[in-house]
Coordinates of C-alpha atoms in Angstrom, one line a residue:
Chain A
M1 CA 7.5 72.0 131.5
R2 CA 7.3 71.0 127.9
L3 CA 4.0 69.9 126.5
L4 CA 5.5 66.5 125.5
N5 CA 6.6 65.9 129.1
V6 CA 3.1 66.6 130.3
N7 CA 2.0 63.9 127.9
L8 CA 4.7 61.6 129.0
R9 CA 3.9 62.0 132.6
S10 CA 0.3 61.1 132.0
F11 CA 1.4 58.0 130.1
L12 CA 3.7 57.0 132.9
Y13 CA 1.1 57.4 135.6
Y14 CA -1.3 55.3 133.6
S15 CA 1.2 52.5 133.0
L16 CA 2.1 52.5 136.7
L17 CA -1.6 52.2 137.6
L18 CA -1.9 49.4 135.1
V19 CA 1.0 47.5 136.7
L20 CA -0.5 48.0 140.2
I21 CA -3.8 46.6 139.1
G22 CA -2.2 44.1 136.8
V23 CA 0.0 42.2 139.2
P24 CA -2.8 41.0 141.6
L25 CA -5.1 40.5 138.6
F26 CA -2.5 38.3 136.8
F27 CA -1.9 36.5 140.1
I28 CA -5.5 35.6 140.6
T29 CA -6.3 34.7 137.1
I30 CA -3.2 32.5 136.6
R31 CA -3.8 30.7 139.9
E32 CA -7.4 30.2 138.9
I33 CA -6.4 28.8 135.5
L34 CA -3.8 26.6 137.1
E35 CA -6.2 25.2 139.7
Q36 CA -8.8 24.4 137.0
E37 CA -6.2 22.7 134.9
I38 CA -4.9 20.7 137.9
D39 CA -8.4 19.8 138.9
K40 CA -9.1 18.5 135.5
T41 CA -5.9 16.4 135.5
L42 CA -6.8 15.1 139.0
H43 CA -10.2 14.1 137.8
L44 CA -8.9 12.3 134.7
Q45 CA -6.2 10.5 136.8
R46 CA -9.0 9.4 139.2
E47 CA -11.2 8.1 136.4
E48 CA -8.2 6.2 134.9
F49 CA -7.3 4.8 138.3
I50 CA -10.7 3.6 139.0
N51 CA -11.0 2.1 135.5
H52 CA -7.8 0.2 136.1
L53 CA -9.1 -0.9 139.4
R54 CA -12.2 -2.4 137.8
N55 CA -9.9 -4.4 135.6
Y56 CA -8.3 -6.0 138.6
E57 CA -11.4 -6.6 140.6
Y58 CA -11.1 -10.4 140.0
L59 CA -7.9 -10.4 142.3
E60 CA -8.5 -12.1 145.6
D61 CA -6.2 -9.9 147.7
L62 CA -7.1 -6.6 146.0
E63 CA -7.9 -5.2 149.4
V64 CA -4.3 -5.9 150.6
D65 CA -2.9 -4.6 147.3
L66 CA -4.8 -1.4 147.8
H67 CA -3.3 -1.0 151.3
V68 CA 0.2 -1.6 149.9
F69 CA -0.5 0.8 147.1
D70 CA -1.6 3.4 149.6
E71 CA 1.6 2.9 151.6
L72 CA 3.9 3.1 148.5
A73 CA 2.3 5.9 146.4
Y74 CA 3.4 9.4 147.3
D75 CA 0.6 11.4 145.9
L76 CA -2.1 9.0 146.6
S77 CA -4.0 7.7 149.6
I78 CA -6.6 5.0 149.7
Q79 CA -8.5 4.5 152.9
P80 CA -11.4 2.2 153.6
A81 CA -14.4 4.3 154.5
S82 CA -17.6 3.4 156.2
S83 CA -19.7 5.3 153.8
G84 CA -19.2 7.5 150.7
S85 CA -20.7 9.6 148.1
K86 CA -20.3 10.2 144.4
D87 CA -19.2 13.8 144.9
E88 CA -15.6 14.8 144.3
L89 CA -14.2 17.5 146.6
Y90 CA -11.4 19.7 145.4
E91 CA -9.5 21.9 147.8
T92 CA -6.1 23.6 148.3
V93 CA -4.3 22.5 151.4
S94 CA -1.0 23.4 152.8
L95 CA 0.9 20.2 153.6
Y96 CA 4.3 19.5 155.0
D97 CA 6.7 18.4 152.4
S98 CA 9.2 15.9 153.9
L99 CA 11.6 16.4 151.0
D100 CA 11.8 20.2 151.1
R101 CA 11.0 20.3 154.8
E102 CA 8.5 23.0 154.6
A103 CA 4.8 23.4 154.1
K104 CA 3.8 23.6 150.5
P105 CA 0.5 24.2 148.8
Y106 CA -1.2 21.2 147.3
R107 CA -4.4 20.6 145.4
V108 CA -6.2 17.8 146.9
A109 CA -9.0 15.8 145.4
T110 CA -11.1 13.7 147.7
S111 CA -13.5 11.2 146.2
Y112 CA -15.0 7.8 147.1
F113 CA -15.3 4.5 145.2
I114 CA -16.7 1.0 145.8
V115 CA -14.6 -2.1 145.3
K116 CA -16.1 -5.5 146.1
G117 CA -19.0 -3.7 147.8
K118 CA -16.7 -1.8 150.1
W119 CA -16.4 2.0 150.2
Y120 CA -12.9 3.5 149.9
K121 CA -11.8 7.1 150.2
L122 CA -9.4 8.2 147.5
I123 CA -7.3 11.2 148.1
M124 CA -5.1 12.4 145.3
R125 CA -2.9 15.4 145.5
M126 CA -0.8 17.5 143.2
S127 CA 1.8 20.2 144.2
L128 CA 0.9 23.7 143.3
V129 CA 3.3 26.4 142.2
E130 CA 4.1 28.4 145.3
N131 CA 2.3 31.7 145.6
E132 CA 5.4 33.7 146.4
D133 CA 7.2 32.4 143.4
L134 CA 4.2 33.3 141.2
V135 CA 3.9 36.8 142.5
L136 CA 7.7 37.3 142.2
V137 CA 7.8 36.2 138.6
I138 CA 4.8 38.2 137.6
G139 CA 6.1 41.3 139.4
L140 CA 9.5 40.8 137.7
V141 CA 7.9 40.5 134.3
Q142 CA 5.7 43.5 134.8
T143 CA 8.6 45.6 136.1
L144 CA 10.6 44.7 133.1
L145 CA 7.7 45.6 130.9
V146 CA 7.3 49.0 132.6
L147 CA 11.0 49.7 132.3
F148 CA 10.9 49.0 128.6
L149 CA 7.8 51.0 128.3
L150 CA 9.3 53.9 130.1
G151 CA 12.6 53.8 128.2
G152 CA 10.7 53.6 124.9
F153 CA 8.5 56.5 125.9
L154 CA 11.5 58.6 126.7
L155 CA 13.3 57.8 123.5
I156 CA 10.3 58.3 121.4
N157 CA 9.5 61.5 123.2
R158 CA 12.9 62.9 122.6
S159 CA 12.9 62.1 118.9
L160 CA 9.3 63.4 118.7
S161 CA 10.1 66.6 120.3
K162 CA 12.9 67.2 117.9
K163 CA 11.1 66.2 114.8
I164 CA 7.4 66.8 115.2
W165 CA 7.7 70.0 117.2
Q166 CA 10.4 71.5 115.0
P167 CA 8.0 73.6 113.0
F168 CA 6.5 74.9 116.2
Y169 CA 9.8 76.0 117.6
K170 CA 10.7 77.5 114.2
T171 CA 7.5 79.5 114.4
L172 CA 8.2 80.5 118.0
T173 CA 11.7 81.7 117.1
K174 CA 10.3 83.8 114.3
L175 CA 7.6 85.2 116.5
K176 CA 10.2 86.2 119.1
A177 CA 12.3 88.0 116.5
Y178 CA 9.3 89.6 114.9
E179 CA 9.2 93.3 115.0
L180 CA 6.0 95.1 114.1
N181 CA 7.6 98.3 112.9
K182 CA 9.9 96.5 110.5
S183 CA 6.7 96.2 108.4
E184 CA 7.5 92.8 107.1
S185 CA 4.9 90.1 106.8
F186 CA 5.3 87.0 108.9
Q187 CA 7.0 84.4 106.7
Y188 CA 6.6 80.7 107.2
E189 CA 7.2 77.4 105.4
E190 CA 4.5 74.8 104.9
T191 CA 4.9 72.0 107.5
R192 CA 2.4 69.5 106.1
I193 CA 0.9 69.3 109.6
D194 CA -2.5 70.8 109.8
E195 CA -2.2 72.3 113.3
F196 CA 1.1 74.0 112.6
D197 CA -0.1 75.3 109.2
D198 CA -3.2 76.6 110.8
L199 CA -1.2 78.3 113.6
N200 CA 1.2 79.9 111.1
A201 CA -1.7 81.1 109.0
A202 CA -3.4 82.6 112.1
I203 CA -0.2 84.3 113.2
R204 CA 0.3 85.8 109.7
S205 CA -3.2 87.2 109.6
L206 CA -2.8 88.5 113.2
T207 CA 0.5 90.2 112.5
N208 CA -0.8 91.6 109.2
K209 CA -3.7 93.1 111.1
N210 CA -1.4 94.4 113.8
M211 CA 0.8 95.9 111.2
E212 CA -2.2 97.6 109.7
V213 CA -3.2 99.0 113.0
F214 CA 0.4 100.0 113.8
Q215 CA 0.6 101.7 110.4
Q216 CA -2.7 103.6 111.1
Q217 CA -1.4 104.6 114.5
K218 CA 1.8 105.9 113.0
E219 CA -0.1 107.8 110.5
F220 CA -2.4 109.1 113.2
I221 CA 0.6 110.4 115.1
E222 CA 2.0 112.0 112.0
N223 CA -1.3 113.5 111.1
A224 CA -1.9 114.7 114.7
S225 CA 1.6 116.2 114.6
H226 CA 0.9 117.9 111.3
E227 CA -2.4 119.2 112.4
L228 CA -1.0 120.7 115.6
Q229 CA 2.3 121.9 114.2
T230 CA 0.7 123.9 111.4
P231 CA -1.6 126.1 113.6
L232 CA 1.4 126.6 116.0
A233 CA 3.5 127.7 113.0
I234 CA 0.7 130.1 111.9
L235 CA 0.4 131.5 115.4
Q236 CA 4.2 131.9 115.6
S237 CA 4.4 133.6 112.3
K238 CA 1.6 136.1 113.2
L239 CA 3.4 136.9 116.5
D240 CA 6.6 137.4 114.6
L241 CA 4.9 139.9 112.3
L242 CA 3.1 141.6 115.1
M243 CA 6.3 142.3 117.0
Q244 CA 7.6 144.1 114.0
D245 CA 5.0 146.8 114.5
E246 CA 6.8 150.0 115.3
A247 CA 3.8 151.4 117.1
L248 CA 3.8 148.7 119.8
T249 CA 3.7 150.2 123.2
E250 CA 5.6 148.7 126.1
E251 CA 2.5 147.0 127.5
Q252 CA 1.6 145.6 124.1
A253 CA 5.2 144.3 123.7
A254 CA 4.9 142.6 127.0
L255 CA 1.7 140.9 125.9
V256 CA 3.3 139.8 122.6
K257 CA 6.3 138.4 124.6
D258 CA 4.0 136.4 126.9
M259 CA 2.1 135.0 123.9
T260 CA 5.4 134.1 122.2
N261 CA 6.6 132.3 125.3
T262 CA 3.3 130.4 125.7
N263 CA 3.3 129.5 122.1
Q264 CA 6.9 128.3 122.4
R265 CA 5.9 126.2 125.4
L266 CA 3.1 124.7 123.4
S267 CA 5.4 123.9 120.6
K268 CA 7.9 122.3 122.9
L269 CA 5.3 120.2 124.6
N270 CA 3.9 119.0 121.3
K271 CA 7.4 118.2 120.1
S272 CA 8.3 116.3 123.2
L273 CA 5.0 114.4 123.2
L274 CA 5.5 113.4 119.6
L275 CA 9.0 112.3 120.3
L276 CA 7.9 110.2 123.3
S277 CA 5.2 108.5 121.3
K278 CA 7.6 107.9 118.4
I279 CA 10.0 106.3 120.9
E280 CA 7.2 104.3 122.4
N281 CA 6.2 103.1 118.9
Q282 CA 9.7 102.0 118.5
Q283 CA 10.3 104.1 115.4
F284 CA 14.0 104.4 116.2
I285 CA 15.2 100.9 115.8
D286 CA 18.0 101.1 113.3
K287 CA 21.2 100.4 115.2
E288 CA 24.7 101.3 114.3
D289 CA 28.1 101.8 116.0
V290 CA 27.8 105.0 117.9
D291 CA 30.7 106.8 119.7
V292 CA 29.0 107.8 122.9
T293 CA 32.1 109.8 124.0
Q294 CA 31.9 111.9 120.9
I295 CA 28.2 112.7 121.4
L296 CA 28.9 113.5 125.0
R297 CA 31.8 115.9 124.1
D298 CA 29.7 117.6 121.4
T299 CA 26.7 118.0 123.7
I300 CA 28.7 119.3 126.6
L301 CA 30.5 121.8 124.2
N302 CA 27.2 123.0 122.9
Y303 CA 25.9 123.7 126.4
Q304 CA 29.1 125.3 127.5
E305 CA 29.0 127.6 124.6
L306 CA 25.3 128.3 125.2
T307 CA 25.7 129.1 128.8
A308 CA 29.2 130.7 128.3
T309 CA 30.4 128.9 131.4
T310 CA 33.6 127.4 132.5
T311 CA 34.3 123.8 131.7
P312 CA 32.6 121.3 133.9
N313 CA 34.8 118.5 135.0
I314 CA 34.5 115.9 132.3
L315 CA 36.1 112.7 133.1
T316 CA 35.9 110.8 129.9
T317 CA 37.8 107.7 128.8
S318 CA 38.8 106.8 125.3
P319 CA 36.1 106.4 122.7
F320 CA 33.2 104.3 123.9
I321 CA 31.5 102.6 120.9
L322 CA 28.0 101.3 121.5
Q323 CA 25.6 99.4 119.2
G324 CA 22.5 101.6 119.4
N325 CA 20.3 104.2 117.7
K326 CA 22.2 107.4 117.2
V327 CA 19.3 109.7 117.4
L328 CA 18.1 108.1 120.7
L329 CA 21.5 108.3 122.2
E330 CA 21.9 111.9 121.2
I331 CA 18.5 112.7 122.8
L332 CA 19.3 110.7 125.9
I333 CA 22.6 112.4 126.5
N334 CA 21.3 115.8 125.5
N335 CA 18.4 115.6 128.0
L336 CA 20.6 114.5 130.9
V337 CA 23.3 117.1 130.2
R338 CA 20.7 119.9 129.7
N339 CA 19.0 118.8 132.9
A340 CA 22.3 119.2 134.7
F341 CA 23.1 122.6 133.2
Q342 CA 19.6 123.8 133.8
H343 CA 19.2 122.8 137.5
T344 CA 22.8 123.2 138.7
T345 CA 23.5 125.8 141.4
H346 CA 27.1 126.1 140.2
H347 CA 28.0 125.5 136.6
D348 CA 31.6 124.8 137.4
Q349 CA 30.6 121.9 139.7
I350 CA 28.9 119.8 137.1
K351 CA 30.8 116.6 136.8
I352 CA 30.3 114.2 133.9
K353 CA 32.0 110.9 133.8
L354 CA 31.9 108.1 131.3
Q355 CA 33.8 105.0 132.4
D356 CA 33.5 101.3 131.8
G357 CA 30.2 101.8 130.0
T358 CA 28.7 103.9 132.8
L359 CA 27.7 107.5 132.4
T360 CA 27.5 109.5 135.6
I361 CA 26.2 113.1 135.5
E362 CA 26.5 115.0 138.8
N363 CA 25.3 118.5 139.6
P364 CA 25.0 120.3 142.9
G365 CA 21.5 121.3 143.8
E366 CA 18.7 121.2 146.4
P367 CA 17.1 117.8 147.1
F368 CA 13.8 117.2 145.4
K369 CA 10.9 118.5 147.5
Q370 CA 8.5 115.8 146.3
G371 CA 10.9 112.9 146.6
S372 CA 12.8 111.2 143.8
E373 CA 10.4 108.4 143.0
K374 CA 8.4 110.4 140.5
I375 CA 11.1 112.3 138.7
F376 CA 10.9 110.0 135.7
E377 CA 7.2 110.3 135.4
R378 CA 5.5 112.3 132.7
F379 CA 4.6 115.9 133.5
H380 CA 6.3 115.6 136.9
K381 CA 7.8 119.0 137.6
E382 CA 10.1 120.1 140.4
S383 CA 10.9 123.5 139.2
T384 CA 8.3 126.3 139.2
N385 CA 9.6 127.2 135.8
R386 CA 6.4 127.1 133.7
S387 CA 8.2 126.6 130.4
S388 CA 9.6 123.2 131.5
T389 CA 7.6 120.5 129.7
G390 CA 8.1 117.8 132.5
L391 CA 8.9 115.3 129.7
G392 CA 12.7 115.5 129.5
L393 CA 13.4 112.8 132.1
A394 CA 10.4 110.8 131.0
I395 CA 12.0 110.6 127.6
V396 CA 15.3 109.6 129.1
K397 CA 13.6 106.8 131.0
K398 CA 11.7 105.6 128.0
I399 CA 14.9 105.4 125.9
C400 CA 16.7 103.6 128.7
D401 CA 13.8 101.1 129.1
L402 CA 13.6 100.4 125.4
S403 CA 17.3 100.1 124.8
G404 CA 18.0 98.0 127.9
Y405 CA 20.1 100.6 129.7
N406 CA 20.0 100.8 133.5
L407 CA 19.0 104.3 134.7
T408 CA 19.4 105.2 138.3
Y409 CA 19.2 108.4 140.4
A410 CA 20.8 109.2 143.7
Y411 CA 21.1 112.3 145.9
Q412 CA 24.3 112.5 147.9
S413 CA 26.0 115.2 149.9
G414 CA 24.2 118.1 148.1
A415 CA 24.4 116.7 144.6
H416 CA 22.1 115.0 142.1
Y417 CA 23.5 111.9 140.4
F418 CA 22.0 110.5 137.2
I419 CA 23.7 107.2 136.3
V420 CA 23.2 105.3 133.1
K421 CA 24.7 101.9 132.7
F422 CA 24.9 101.1 129.0
Chain B
M1 CA 15.6 138.0 94.6
K2 CA 12.7 135.7 94.0
V3 CA 11.3 133.3 96.4
L4 CA 8.5 130.8 95.8
I5 CA 6.5 129.7 98.8
V6 CA 4.8 126.3 98.3
E7 CA 2.6 126.0 101.3
D8 CA -1.0 124.8 101.5
E9 CA -1.8 126.8 104.6
I10 CA -2.7 130.1 103.1
E11 CA -2.4 132.0 106.4
L12 CA 1.2 130.7 107.0
A13 CA 2.1 131.4 103.4
Q14 CA 0.9 134.9 103.7
S15 CA 2.9 135.5 106.9
M16 CA 6.0 134.1 105.3
A17 CA 5.5 136.3 102.2
K18 CA 5.0 139.4 104.3
F19 CA 8.0 138.8 106.5
L20 CA 10.4 137.9 103.7
G21 CA 8.8 140.6 101.5
S22 CA 10.0 143.3 103.8
E23 CA 13.5 142.1 103.2
S24 CA 14.8 142.3 99.7
F25 CA 12.8 139.3 98.5
I26 CA 10.0 139.2 96.0
C27 CA 7.7 136.4 97.1
E28 CA 5.2 134.3 95.1
Q29 CA 2.9 131.8 96.6
A30 CA 1.6 128.4 95.5
H31 CA -1.0 126.7 97.6
Y32 CA -1.3 123.6 95.5
Y33 CA 1.0 121.1 93.9
D34 CA -0.3 121.9 90.4
T35 CA 0.2 125.6 90.7
A36 CA 3.6 125.1 92.2
L37 CA 4.5 122.8 89.3
D38 CA 3.4 125.4 86.8
K39 CA 5.4 128.1 88.5
I40 CA 8.6 126.2 88.7
T41 CA 8.3 125.2 85.1
I42 CA 7.8 128.7 83.8
H43 CA 9.8 130.9 86.2
D44 CA 13.2 130.8 87.8
Y45 CA 13.5 131.4 91.6
D46 CA 16.4 131.9 93.9
C47 CA 14.9 129.9 96.6
I48 CA 11.9 127.7 96.9
L49 CA 10.2 127.0 100.3
L50 CA 8.6 123.7 100.0
D51 CA 6.0 122.1 102.2
I52 CA 6.1 118.3 101.7
S53 CA 2.4 117.6 102.5
L54 CA 0.3 119.3 99.9
P55 CA -3.4 118.5 99.4
D56 CA -2.9 117.3 95.8
G57 CA 0.6 115.9 95.8
N58 CA 3.9 115.2 97.6
G59 CA 6.4 118.0 97.8
L60 CA 9.2 115.6 97.3
L61 CA 7.9 114.9 93.7
L62 CA 8.4 118.6 93.0
L63 CA 12.0 118.2 94.1
E64 CA 12.4 115.5 91.5
K65 CA 10.8 117.7 88.9
L66 CA 13.2 120.5 89.7
K67 CA 16.1 118.1 89.3
A68 CA 14.7 116.9 85.9
L69 CA 14.2 120.6 84.8
K70 CA 17.9 121.3 85.8
K71 CA 16.8 124.4 87.7
N72 CA 19.5 126.0 89.8
N73 CA 17.6 127.2 92.7
G74 CA 17.8 126.7 96.4
V75 CA 15.2 124.6 98.2
I76 CA 14.3 124.6 101.8
I77 CA 11.9 121.9 102.9
V78 CA 9.4 123.2 105.4
S79 CA 7.6 120.4 107.0
A80 CA 5.3 119.6 110.0
K81 CA 6.5 116.0 110.1
N82 CA 10.0 116.5 111.3
S83 CA 10.7 113.0 110.4
I84 CA 14.3 111.9 109.9
D85 CA 13.3 109.9 106.8
D86 CA 11.8 112.9 105.1
K87 CA 14.8 115.0 106.0
I88 CA 17.2 112.5 104.5
N89 CA 15.1 111.9 101.5
G90 CA 14.7 115.6 100.9
L91 CA 18.3 116.4 101.3
N92 CA 19.2 113.5 99.0
L93 CA 16.9 114.8 96.4
G94 CA 18.8 118.1 96.3
A95 CA 17.1 120.2 99.0
D96 CA 19.5 122.6 100.7
D97 CA 18.0 122.7 104.1
Y98 CA 15.1 121.4 106.2
L99 CA 13.0 123.4 108.6
A100 CA 10.5 121.8 110.9
K101 CA 7.3 123.5 111.7
P102 CA 6.7 125.5 113.9
F103 CA 9.5 127.9 113.2
H104 CA 10.3 131.5 113.8
M105 CA 10.2 133.9 110.9
A106 CA 13.6 135.2 111.8
E107 CA 14.9 131.6 111.5
L108 CA 13.3 131.3 108.1
A109 CA 14.8 134.5 106.9
A110 CA 18.2 133.6 108.0
R111 CA 18.0 130.2 106.3
V112 CA 16.7 131.6 103.1
Q113 CA 19.6 134.2 103.0
A114 CA 22.1 131.5 103.8
V115 CA 20.9 129.3 100.9
V116 CA 20.8 132.2 98.5
R117 CA 24.2 133.4 99.5
R118 CA 25.7 129.9 99.1
R119 CA 24.0 129.6 95.6
L120 CA 25.1 133.0 94.4
F121 CA 28.7 133.0 95.7
N122 CA 29.5 129.3 95.5
G123 CA 29.8 129.2 99.2
R124 CA 32.5 131.9 99.4
D125 CA 30.3 134.8 100.4
I126 CA 30.8 138.0 102.3
L127 CA 28.1 139.4 104.5
E128 CA 28.5 143.2 104.8
F129 CA 26.9 145.9 106.9
N130 CA 28.7 149.2 107.1
E131 CA 32.0 148.5 108.7
I132 CA 31.2 144.9 109.5
K133 CA 32.3 142.2 107.1
I134 CA 31.8 138.5 107.7
D135 CA 33.5 135.9 105.6
T136 CA 31.2 132.9 106.1
A137 CA 33.7 130.4 104.5
A138 CA 36.6 131.4 106.7
I139 CA 34.3 132.1 109.6
T140 CA 35.9 135.4 110.4
V141 CA 34.4 138.7 111.4
M142 CA 36.2 141.9 110.5
I143 CA 35.4 145.4 111.6
S144 CA 37.0 148.2 109.6
E145 CA 39.3 145.5 108.1
K146 CA 40.4 144.3 111.5
V147 CA 39.6 140.7 112.7
V148 CA 37.4 140.5 115.7
P149 CA 37.7 137.2 117.5
L150 CA 34.3 135.8 118.4
T151 CA 33.2 132.6 120.0
R152 CA 31.1 130.3 117.9
K153 CA 27.8 131.2 119.5
E154 CA 28.6 135.0 119.2
Y155 CA 29.5 134.5 115.6
E156 CA 26.2 132.6 115.0
L157 CA 24.3 135.2 116.9
L158 CA 25.8 138.1 114.8
I159 CA 25.0 136.4 111.5
F160 CA 21.5 135.7 112.8
L161 CA 20.9 139.3 113.7
M162 CA 22.4 140.6 110.5
S163 CA 20.2 138.3 108.5
N164 CA 17.2 140.0 110.1
K165 CA 18.2 143.6 109.8
N166 CA 15.6 146.0 111.1
K167 CA 13.6 143.2 112.5
V168 CA 12.6 142.5 116.0
I169 CA 13.8 139.0 116.9
S170 CA 12.4 137.4 119.9
K171 CA 14.5 135.8 122.6
N172 CA 12.8 132.5 121.8
A173 CA 13.9 132.7 118.2
I174 CA 17.5 133.4 119.3
A175 CA 17.5 130.7 121.8
E176 CA 16.3 128.1 119.3
H177 CA 18.7 129.2 116.7
L178 CA 21.7 129.0 119.1
T179 CA 20.7 125.7 120.7
G180 CA 20.7 123.7 117.4
D181 CA 18.7 120.9 116.0
I182 CA 19.0 118.1 118.5
A183 CA 19.5 120.0 121.6
E184 CA 16.4 121.3 123.4
V185 CA 16.1 124.9 124.3
M186 CA 16.8 125.7 128.0
D187 CA 14.1 127.1 130.1
N188 CA 15.6 130.4 131.0
F189 CA 17.0 132.9 128.5
D190 CA 19.7 134.4 130.8
F191 CA 22.4 132.9 128.5
I192 CA 21.1 135.0 125.6
Y193 CA 21.5 138.1 127.5
A194 CA 25.1 137.1 128.3
H195 CA 25.9 136.4 124.7
I196 CA 24.4 139.7 123.5
K197 CA 26.3 141.6 126.2
N198 CA 29.6 140.0 125.2
L199 CA 29.0 140.5 121.5
K200 CA 28.0 144.1 122.0
K201 CA 31.2 144.7 124.0
K202 CA 33.4 143.1 121.4
L203 CA 31.8 145.1 118.6
A204 CA 32.1 148.3 120.6
D205 CA 35.7 147.6 121.4
A206 CA 36.4 147.3 117.7
G207 CA 34.9 150.7 117.1
C208 CA 31.5 149.7 115.9
P209 CA 28.4 151.7 116.8
D210 CA 25.8 149.9 118.9
Y211 CA 23.6 148.3 116.2
I212 CA 22.0 145.8 118.6
K213 CA 19.0 147.4 120.2
T214 CA 16.9 145.9 123.0
I215 CA 13.2 146.1 122.3
Y216 CA 11.4 146.1 125.7
G217 CA 11.6 142.6 127.1
L218 CA 10.6 141.2 123.8
G219 CA 13.9 140.7 122.0
Y220 CA 16.6 142.4 120.0
K221 CA 16.8 144.4 116.8
F222 CA 19.9 144.9 114.6
T223 CA 19.5 148.3 113.1
E224 CA 21.4 151.4 112.3

């Protein structure tokens, strides 16, 4: 969910709450105000009526007139009373309306007055707006208000998310595309909004720091490599000199041989570890159009020549051009092909197929004793061959992971299958 | 032929000098950038073995100096970094070859000889040993003036052995040499034995004495 929508949702909940509280509140207040207003009017009318009455007190038959008046007037009733008080009573009463033929609310004012020494009860009434009508109107008005509010929110929200958040999305896009090993500083434009400028500045300082650390790490790897390769080279050179000694006995030659092999193993291990960390540090990122078929052909030819074996069945299609890093692809294919040549029981039964962007390398062999789950792990070794580094397939896996290729392994009817979907 | 070894690791430099010295090379050593600069300014060398990381300067700068001095010598970069960038930079600056540490002395000797041959004979050079004659431009091997057809690996193997006459070459060195740059060496060396056997047979069939001797389980030696 987008941040703005979270905002919007809170706004909407709040306005809904306001409406829910607002409708009864409005209803009560408006009714109260209306009643007060009507009461005031009734009171004034009563005062006026009684004042008029005082003016006609000289009439002989005023009593009869009052009776007639009571009969004729619709909103008025004058009844002789035995006693009375100066209080005025106001109340809301539901009365049957003969015109509408239904009960309607009325405000009724009951008071008493004296004419010619006689008490009269004066009841005046005034029709009230019906409650249902009032609620309906208020509800309608409020709903309209909410609808406009909502529509307005949505519209404003949409334009806001486009305008105000634009710098944020720009920053996000740049961050996503940012690659540490391109060693470029994080570039941004001033947005004139403090938060975004702060964010961009923080990102720049973070990426700069990361770049620095990355650079140091790279240098460390290079230095470590240098520090290790040189003693290895010295050792190798001394062994090469030692084996020139004419006076070497057979036993001594065997010792030199073992040392040479061990040193070779050490060199290979160091080289593979270095390669692995270089791949992990994404130091092979330059991409170009690479003809995978050509690499495959060259690699296979090399191993054929090396092992002086008959051609394995190569089922290759026309050139397969792939956007990728050439060095990584060469290493990937080399390691898989070497693996097949190294572990096959029959060289002429290696089958290599490249079709529809899928490379399948098949070689006959015994199933793995320790299961196939761990074959891509570092230093996992199936063979007892001590010179194997146990890193070849780990490197293959790492390359596939980083390049987005799908690497799978299967064992079927006496053969290992390594499948790479580019 | 004169070779300058620019290498800050004295032990390694001495080994290189000793190994190459027993061939027909006269080796001089420079363990610092400054001494190397002095030497290349004053003397002429057939081949310079150049370590890039020197304590007091970058070996690549020496390459630029050599270019400025218009020296016509071969240069092989010997580096522990094995970085593609360094390799490309070095070769662009006029280096002839790039050798990553650690390496076998036999490999070094073969590379130095190849560079020197290319320089001296403008690429069209003939490698000779008694009745064996190799034309490296045409990639043909002749024994007593008769062409012997060899596979590519057998041909590479023969040149490698001949470049290290009278030297014991370990199977490791041969394996690495034959495998190439990108490819990784296979774990067992049976294939070397197969290639040696085939090569020996082809040479013998062409009337060549058996020059390739097996030295215990250690390796092989090309000798009279």
